[in-house]
Structure formats: structure tokens, C-alpha cells
Amino acid sequence: MKTPANFFKPLTIGAPEPIRELPIALERTIHFLPPHIEKMRAKAGQIAQKVDVLLGNLEDAIPIEAKEAARTGFIEVAKAVDFGPTGLWTRVNALNSPWFLDDMTEIVGTVGNQLDVVMIPKVEGPWDIHFVDQLLALLEARHRIRKPILIHAILETAQGVKNVNEIAQASPRMHGMSLGPADLAASRGMKTTRVGGGHPFYGVIADPDEGKPDKSKEQRAFYQQDLWHYTVARMVDACQSNGLRAFYGPFGDFEDSLACEAQFRNAFLQGCVGAWTLHPNQIEIAKWVFSPEVEEVRFAKRILEAMPDGSGAVMIDGKMQDDATWKQAKVIVDLARLVAEKDPERGAAYGL
Ligand code: GLV
Ligand code: MG
């Protein structure tokens, strides 16, 4: 571990000062753009206005023969589009791939001043972050990048989950983490064939009725459970305790919007701030789910108003409120204010 005095020092002479606190940003949707496809590049400016973050994907799902085209396509988009308040990220290829080094050097060298965050796949431990941290500092110094490029890790290996807290603490560049359920399922040896979401066999079955000899399936309720509950909880704890943001990753069944919404909502309620959107029909789902509910915001506002300094206890509609519910209410109202700034229609419904 680095000493606290050295933790916030630039790793290369001439690299920008590391940040001490994440910039405030609404990041409900990280929308994945395949930048090797010309039609998608042409739509990038339009999509950027609808999402909170636009990410140029260079890793999985990009065919091997299109890896270079995706990289140059991303650079083209980053140069051409005015992103305004929308974040610009890229997912580079994995550290052990033949493309990673050129992804980093070419992108930082050409559009490093536009890039907010680089997403690193298959992070196994803090050593991966240290390596990217140093490389970024060298590239930033060489190309006179003005603000530090942040790192977002995908949590998608069994080893990465084991080391989740050390990854979160590895660098002041850490922005947050996303759950990568597809690679994680493979790494863990889970017996599934899906990109995220639940599984109909993963659940609990009710006891048979006492005294009844019939123990058959038909007589007993089965409740499907969330396969990702444990991992999301570990990721949220590691992120929140280190001042980072946690995200649910991809949901692969584009036709099942109800299941996508349910998975995103579980993540939201557990503390995640956003999710990946791979298909345009997931953008509105993510924006809706990761914005607080109107009734919840109004109730939270009543809590804050009833306890102006956040101390003591009051009753509202028969429910006890104290310091802890005041803090929960503040999380919701702060998020609602951010949403309202970007989305005045939703903001009006909040009545802030
Ligand atoms: C995302 O990269 C995943 O593997 O789920
Ligand atoms: Mg993956």
C-alpha cells in the first residue's frame, strides 16, 4: 500500500494532479456504441443527447477483424461530436490482449482531452489498476492532458470479486465499477447461458403443507431469486465505502424489457447509480429506473423539511423518521435534483 502522503501525487512528472473527489454527474445510462459501424457513428451525436454517458466499445462483441476500425471509429466520433454534459467513455480491450496498448496510446494521444473515463475489462486485482494508472500518467504527461482520465473497472472474474475492495482502493483515478454478469458467470463456472438477468431455476421452494402427504411441485410455490444479489451487494459496499459509483452491466435479452427493468431496479434499490444500455430500447428503461420515483422524492422532501438540521425524531404518516432516514431522504432528493437539471419534465413532477 502507498503511504497516504503519496497516494495523491501524480505518477509521472507533468501528469495532471489526481482528483480527490469524483465530479458530480448523472450516470444512469452508459450507452454502448459499436464504433466500427459507420451507421452507428453517424448516429452518435443524436444518441449522445439522449443518454448520460456514451461509450465507444472496443472489446467483446467487436469482431477481431474490426478492432482497429472500432478504435479509429471511436476517435473519429470523439473528434466530431460535441458531447456537452454527456460523458465520453471507452471500453478498451483487456490488458492481456494484443490491442490494449494501441487502444490506450492512440486514444489518449488523439482525444485524451475529450475522454472522461476508460473502462477496463476483466480486472483481477489492484495490480491491474496500478498498471493502467501508471500508463495513463505517462500518456497524459506526453500529450499534455489537462484533467486526469478516470478508470472504471468491470467486475467480471471470480478473482476480481474476491479483490473488489482492493480494486476500489487502488488509485485516486478510480471512478467506479460495473458488474459484468456474462464473463463473471463463465469465470465462476455458473451453469447459465445468458448475458445477465435471472434464471428460472434459481430460487426457493415453499415447504409442503404440514400434514399433507402431497409434496409435489404443483402444491408448492416457487420464488425466483436474483442471481446477482450477492455480487451487486459486494460491489456497492466496496464502491460506496471508497467514494466510487457502482453500476449494473449488460442485460442481453433485448425483447424482455420487463425483466430488464426488474434487474435494473434491484440494482438501483441496492445502491447502483446506473446500468449499461446495449439497445436503444433500454435507454428509456434505464433513465426511468435510475431516476427516483416521484412519490419517493415527495416523501423524502417532507422528511428533510420536517427535520431541518437532520437530528432528533419525528413521525410522518405514522412512520418514524430519524437521522438515518434523513440521510436516506437526502440521497433521494440530491439525485432528484440532478435528474431535474437534466430532465426538466421529470423535475417538474418532483416539485423541488
Ligand atoms: C460484460 O462485459 C459481461 O461480461 O457481462
Ligand atoms: Mg465481459
Coordinates of C-alpha atoms and ligand atoms in Angstrom, one line a residue:
M1 CA 0.0 0.0 0.0
K2 CA 1.1 3.5 -0.8
T3 CA 1.5 5.9 2.1
P4 CA -1.3 8.5 2.4
A5 CA 1.1 11.3 1.6
N6 CA 2.0 9.7 -1.8
F7 CA -1.4 8.5 -2.8
F8 CA -2.5 11.8 -4.4
K9 CA 0.8 12.6 -6.1
P10 CA 0.9 12.4 -9.9
L11 CA 2.7 9.2 -11.1
T12 CA 4.6 11.0 -13.9
I13 CA 6.2 14.4 -14.0
G14 CA 3.9 16.6 -16.0
A15 CA 0.7 14.5 -15.5
P16 CA -2.3 16.3 -14.0
E17 CA -3.0 16.3 -10.3
P18 CA -5.2 13.3 -9.3
I19 CA -8.7 14.2 -8.2
R20 CA -9.8 13.9 -4.5
E21 CA -13.5 13.6 -5.1
L22 CA -15.5 12.4 -8.1
P23 CA -17.1 15.2 -10.1
I24 CA -20.8 15.2 -9.6
A25 CA -22.5 13.6 -12.6
L26 CA -25.7 11.9 -13.5
E27 CA -24.8 8.5 -15.0
R28 CA -28.0 6.5 -15.3
T29 CA -27.2 5.1 -18.7
I30 CA -23.8 4.1 -20.1
H31 CA -24.8 3.5 -23.7
F32 CA -22.6 1.2 -25.7
L33 CA -21.8 2.3 -29.3
P34 CA -20.1 -0.1 -31.7
P35 CA -17.8 2.5 -33.4
H36 CA -16.6 0.3 -36.3
I37 CA -20.1 0.6 -37.9
E38 CA -20.5 3.7 -39.9
K39 CA -24.3 3.9 -39.5
M40 CA -23.7 4.0 -35.7
R41 CA -21.0 6.6 -35.9
A42 CA -23.4 8.8 -37.9
K43 CA -26.0 8.5 -35.1
A44 CA -23.5 9.2 -32.2
G45 CA -24.4 12.9 -31.9
Q46 CA -28.1 12.1 -31.7
I47 CA -27.7 9.3 -29.2
A48 CA -25.4 11.4 -27.0
Q49 CA -28.3 13.8 -26.4
K50 CA -30.5 11.0 -25.1
V51 CA -28.0 9.3 -22.7
D52 CA -25.9 10.3 -19.7
V53 CA -22.7 8.5 -20.9
L54 CA -21.8 7.4 -24.5
L55 CA -19.2 4.7 -24.5
G56 CA -17.2 3.5 -27.6
N57 CA -16.9 -0.2 -27.2
L58 CA -13.7 -1.7 -28.4
E59 CA -13.7 -5.0 -26.5
D60 CA -16.1 -8.1 -26.6
A61 CA -18.8 -8.0 -29.3
I62 CA -16.4 -6.2 -31.7
P63 CA -15.2 -8.7 -34.3
I64 CA -11.4 -9.3 -34.3
E65 CA -11.1 -8.1 -37.9
A66 CA -12.8 -4.8 -36.8
K67 CA -10.7 -4.0 -33.8
E68 CA -8.6 -1.3 -35.5
A69 CA -11.7 0.1 -37.2
A70 CA -13.5 0.4 -33.9
R71 CA -10.6 2.3 -32.4
T72 CA -10.3 4.7 -35.3
G73 CA -14.1 5.0 -35.5
F74 CA -14.2 6.0 -31.8
I75 CA -11.5 8.6 -32.3
E76 CA -13.5 10.0 -35.2
V77 CA -16.7 10.2 -33.1
A78 CA -14.8 11.8 -30.2
K79 CA -13.4 14.5 -32.5
A80 CA -16.6 15.1 -34.4
V81 CA -19.3 15.2 -31.7
D82 CA -19.9 18.0 -29.2
F83 CA -20.9 15.9 -26.1
G84 CA -22.0 18.8 -23.9
P85 CA -22.8 17.4 -20.5
T86 CA -22.8 13.8 -21.7
G87 CA -19.9 11.8 -20.6
L88 CA -17.5 10.2 -23.1
W89 CA -16.1 6.9 -22.2
T90 CA -14.4 4.0 -24.0
R91 CA -14.1 0.3 -23.1
V92 CA -10.7 -0.8 -24.2
N93 CA -9.6 -4.4 -24.8
A94 CA -8.3 -6.4 -21.9
L95 CA -4.8 -5.9 -20.6
N96 CA -3.6 -9.3 -21.9
S97 CA -5.0 -8.7 -25.4
P98 CA -2.9 -7.6 -28.5
W99 CA -5.0 -4.4 -28.8
F100 CA -4.8 -2.9 -25.4
L101 CA -1.6 -0.9 -25.8
D102 CA -2.6 0.7 -29.1
D103 CA -6.1 1.4 -27.8
M104 CA -4.6 3.4 -24.9
T105 CA -1.8 5.2 -26.8
E106 CA -3.8 6.1 -29.8
I107 CA -6.9 7.2 -28.0
V108 CA -5.2 9.2 -25.3
G109 CA -2.8 10.6 -27.9
T110 CA -5.6 11.9 -30.1
V111 CA -8.7 12.6 -28.0
G112 CA -7.3 12.3 -24.4
N113 CA -8.7 15.8 -23.6
Q114 CA -12.2 14.8 -24.5
L115 CA -12.2 11.4 -22.7
D116 CA -13.7 11.2 -19.2
V117 CA -13.3 7.6 -18.3
V118 CA -11.6 4.4 -19.6
M119 CA -13.4 1.2 -18.8
I120 CA -11.0 -1.7 -18.1
P121 CA -12.4 -5.2 -18.6
K122 CA -11.6 -8.4 -16.6
V123 CA -9.9 -6.6 -13.7
E124 CA -8.5 -9.2 -11.4
G125 CA -6.8 -7.2 -8.7
P126 CA -5.2 -3.8 -7.7
W127 CA -2.1 -4.7 -9.8
D128 CA -4.2 -4.2 -13.0
I129 CA -5.3 -0.8 -11.9
H130 CA -1.7 0.2 -10.8
F131 CA -0.5 -0.7 -14.3
V132 CA -3.2 1.3 -16.1
D133 CA -2.8 4.2 -13.7
Q134 CA 1.0 4.5 -14.5
L135 CA 0.4 4.1 -18.2
L136 CA -2.3 6.8 -18.2
A137 CA 0.0 9.2 -16.2
L138 CA 2.8 8.7 -18.8
L139 CA 0.4 9.3 -21.7
E140 CA -1.2 12.3 -20.0
A141 CA 2.2 13.9 -19.4
R142 CA 3.4 13.2 -23.0
H143 CA 0.2 14.6 -24.6
R144 CA -0.4 17.4 -22.1
I145 CA -3.8 16.1 -21.0
R146 CA -5.4 18.7 -18.7
K147 CA -7.6 16.6 -16.4
P148 CA -6.9 13.1 -15.2
I149 CA -8.7 10.3 -17.2
L150 CA -10.6 8.2 -14.7
I151 CA -10.7 4.3 -14.6
H152 CA -13.8 2.2 -14.4
A153 CA -13.3 -1.5 -13.7
I154 CA -15.6 -4.3 -14.9
L155 CA -16.1 -6.8 -12.1
E156 CA -16.4 -9.9 -14.2
T157 CA -14.0 -12.6 -12.8
A158 CA -14.1 -14.6 -9.7
Q159 CA -10.7 -13.3 -8.6
G160 CA -11.9 -9.7 -9.3
V161 CA -14.9 -10.2 -7.0
K162 CA -12.5 -11.6 -4.3
N163 CA -10.4 -8.5 -4.6
V164 CA -13.2 -6.0 -5.1
N165 CA -12.2 -3.7 -2.2
E166 CA -8.5 -3.6 -3.1
I167 CA -9.5 -2.7 -6.6
A168 CA -11.7 0.1 -5.4
Q169 CA -8.8 1.5 -3.3
A170 CA -6.0 1.1 -5.9
S171 CA -5.9 4.6 -7.3
P172 CA -7.4 8.1 -6.9
R173 CA -8.4 7.6 -10.6
M174 CA -11.0 5.0 -9.7
H175 CA -14.4 6.2 -10.9
G176 CA -16.4 3.0 -10.1
M177 CA -17.2 -0.5 -11.2
S178 CA -19.8 -2.3 -13.3
L179 CA -21.0 -5.9 -12.8
G180 CA -20.2 -7.9 -15.9
P181 CA -22.5 -10.9 -15.4
A182 CA -21.7 -12.7 -18.7
D183 CA -17.9 -13.1 -18.1
L184 CA -18.4 -13.5 -14.4
A185 CA -20.8 -16.4 -15.0
A186 CA -18.1 -18.1 -17.2
S187 CA -15.3 -17.3 -14.7
R188 CA -17.3 -18.7 -11.8
G189 CA -18.4 -21.8 -13.6
M190 CA -22.1 -20.9 -13.3
K191 CA -24.4 -23.1 -15.3
T192 CA -26.1 -20.5 -17.4
T193 CA -26.0 -19.3 -21.0
R194 CA -27.2 -15.7 -20.6
V195 CA -26.0 -12.1 -20.5
G196 CA -27.2 -11.0 -17.1
G197 CA -30.7 -11.3 -15.7
G198 CA -32.2 -14.1 -13.7
H199 CA -32.6 -17.8 -14.2
P200 CA -35.9 -19.6 -13.8
F201 CA -34.3 -22.4 -11.8
Y202 CA -32.6 -20.2 -9.3
G203 CA -35.0 -19.7 -6.4
V204 CA -36.5 -21.1 -3.2
I205 CA -39.4 -23.5 -2.9
A206 CA -42.1 -23.3 -0.2
D207 CA -42.4 -26.1 2.4
P208 CA -45.1 -28.6 1.7
D209 CA -48.3 -28.0 3.7
E210 CA -47.9 -29.6 7.1
G211 CA -49.8 -32.8 7.5
K212 CA -50.5 -33.2 3.7
P213 CA -48.8 -36.2 2.1
D214 CA -48.7 -34.5 -1.3
K215 CA -45.2 -32.9 -1.6
S216 CA -45.5 -32.4 -5.4
K217 CA -44.3 -29.2 -7.2
E218 CA -47.9 -28.3 -8.1
Q219 CA -48.8 -27.9 -4.4
R220 CA -45.9 -25.6 -3.6
A221 CA -45.0 -22.0 -4.5
F222 CA -41.5 -21.4 -6.1
Y223 CA -40.0 -17.9 -5.9
Q224 CA -37.3 -17.0 -8.3
Q225 CA -34.3 -15.2 -6.7
D226 CA -31.9 -12.6 -8.0
L227 CA -28.7 -14.4 -9.2
W228 CA -26.7 -11.2 -8.9
H229 CA -27.7 -10.1 -5.4
Y230 CA -24.5 -11.2 -3.6
T231 CA -22.2 -9.6 -6.2
V232 CA -24.1 -6.4 -6.5
A233 CA -24.0 -6.0 -2.7
R234 CA -20.3 -6.6 -2.5
M235 CA -19.6 -4.2 -5.4
V236 CA -21.8 -1.5 -3.9
D237 CA -20.1 -1.8 -0.4
A238 CA -16.7 -1.6 -2.0
C239 CA -17.6 1.4 -4.2
Q240 CA -19.7 3.4 -1.7
S241 CA -17.2 3.0 1.1
N242 CA -14.4 4.4 -1.2
G243 CA -16.5 7.2 -2.7
L244 CA -16.9 5.4 -6.0
R245 CA -20.0 4.6 -8.1
A246 CA -21.5 1.1 -8.8
F247 CA -23.3 0.0 -11.9
Y248 CA -25.2 -3.0 -13.1
G249 CA -23.8 -4.0 -16.5
P250 CA -25.4 -5.6 -19.6
F251 CA -28.9 -7.1 -20.0
G252 CA -28.8 -9.3 -23.1
D253 CA -32.4 -10.1 -23.8
F254 CA -33.5 -7.0 -25.7
E255 CA -37.0 -8.3 -26.1
D256 CA -37.7 -8.8 -22.4
S257 CA -38.0 -5.2 -21.3
L258 CA -39.9 -6.2 -18.1
A259 CA -37.1 -8.4 -16.9
C260 CA -34.5 -5.8 -17.9
E261 CA -36.4 -3.2 -15.8
A262 CA -36.6 -5.6 -12.8
Q263 CA -32.9 -6.3 -12.9
F264 CA -32.0 -2.6 -13.2
R265 CA -34.4 -1.8 -10.4
N266 CA -32.9 -4.4 -8.0
A267 CA -29.5 -2.8 -8.7
F268 CA -30.9 0.7 -8.1
L269 CA -32.5 -0.2 -4.8
Q270 CA -29.3 -1.9 -3.7
G271 CA -27.3 1.3 -4.3
C272 CA -26.2 1.3 -8.0
V273 CA -26.4 4.6 -9.9
G274 CA -26.8 3.3 -13.4
A275 CA -26.6 0.4 -15.9
W276 CA -25.3 -0.3 -19.4
T277 CA -27.7 0.1 -22.3
L278 CA -26.8 -2.0 -25.3
H279 CA -30.0 -1.5 -27.3
P280 CA -31.9 1.8 -27.9
N281 CA -35.0 0.4 -26.2
Q282 CA -33.0 0.0 -23.0
I283 CA -32.2 3.8 -22.7
E284 CA -35.6 4.9 -21.5
I285 CA -35.8 1.9 -19.1
A286 CA -32.5 2.8 -17.5
K287 CA -33.4 6.5 -17.3
W288 CA -36.7 5.8 -15.8
V289 CA -35.4 3.2 -13.3
F290 CA -32.3 5.1 -12.1
S291 CA -34.3 8.3 -11.5
P292 CA -36.0 8.3 -8.2
E293 CA -39.8 7.7 -8.1
V294 CA -42.0 10.8 -7.8
E295 CA -43.8 9.6 -4.7
E296 CA -40.5 8.7 -3.0
V297 CA -39.0 12.1 -3.8
R298 CA -42.0 13.9 -2.4
F299 CA -41.9 11.9 0.8
A300 CA -38.1 12.3 1.1
K301 CA -38.6 16.1 0.8
R302 CA -41.2 16.0 3.6
I303 CA -38.6 14.3 5.8
L304 CA -35.9 16.9 5.1
E305 CA -38.4 19.7 5.7
A306 CA -39.6 18.2 9.0
M307 CA -36.1 17.8 10.3
P308 CA -34.1 20.8 9.0
D309 CA -30.9 20.0 10.8
G310 CA -31.2 16.2 10.4
S311 CA -31.3 15.4 14.1
G312 CA -33.9 14.1 16.5
A313 CA -37.0 12.1 15.5
V314 CA -40.4 13.0 14.1
M315 CA -43.5 10.9 12.9
I316 CA -44.7 11.4 9.3
D317 CA -47.8 9.4 8.3
G318 CA -47.3 7.1 11.2
K319 CA -43.7 6.3 10.3
M320 CA -40.8 7.1 12.5
Q321 CA -38.1 9.3 11.0
D322 CA -34.6 9.9 12.5
D323 CA -31.0 10.8 11.5
A324 CA -30.8 7.6 9.4
T325 CA -34.0 8.1 7.3
W326 CA -33.0 11.8 7.0
K327 CA -29.7 10.6 5.3
Q328 CA -31.7 8.2 3.0
A329 CA -34.0 11.1 2.1
K330 CA -31.0 13.3 1.3
V331 CA -29.7 10.6 -1.1
I332 CA -33.0 10.6 -2.9
V333 CA -33.5 14.4 -3.0
D334 CA -29.9 15.0 -4.2
L335 CA -30.4 12.5 -7.0
A336 CA -33.8 14.0 -7.9
R337 CA -32.1 17.5 -8.2
L338 CA -29.5 16.1 -10.5
V339 CA -32.2 14.5 -12.7
A340 CA -34.3 17.7 -12.7
E341 CA -31.3 19.7 -14.0
K342 CA -31.0 17.4 -17.0
D343 CA -34.7 16.5 -17.5
P344 CA -36.9 19.4 -16.6
E345 CA -40.1 17.4 -17.3
R346 CA -39.3 14.8 -14.7
G347 CA -38.0 17.6 -12.5
A348 CA -41.4 19.4 -12.6
A349 CA -43.1 16.2 -11.3
Y350 CA -40.7 16.1 -8.3
G351 CA -41.9 19.5 -7.2
L352 CA -38.4 20.5 -6.0
Ligands
GLV1 C1 -19.7 -7.7 -19.7 O1 -18.7 -7.4 -20.2 C2 -20.0 -9.0 -19.2 O2 -19.2 -9.9 -19.4 O3 -21.1 -9.2 -18.7
MG2 MG -17.4 -9.0 -20.3

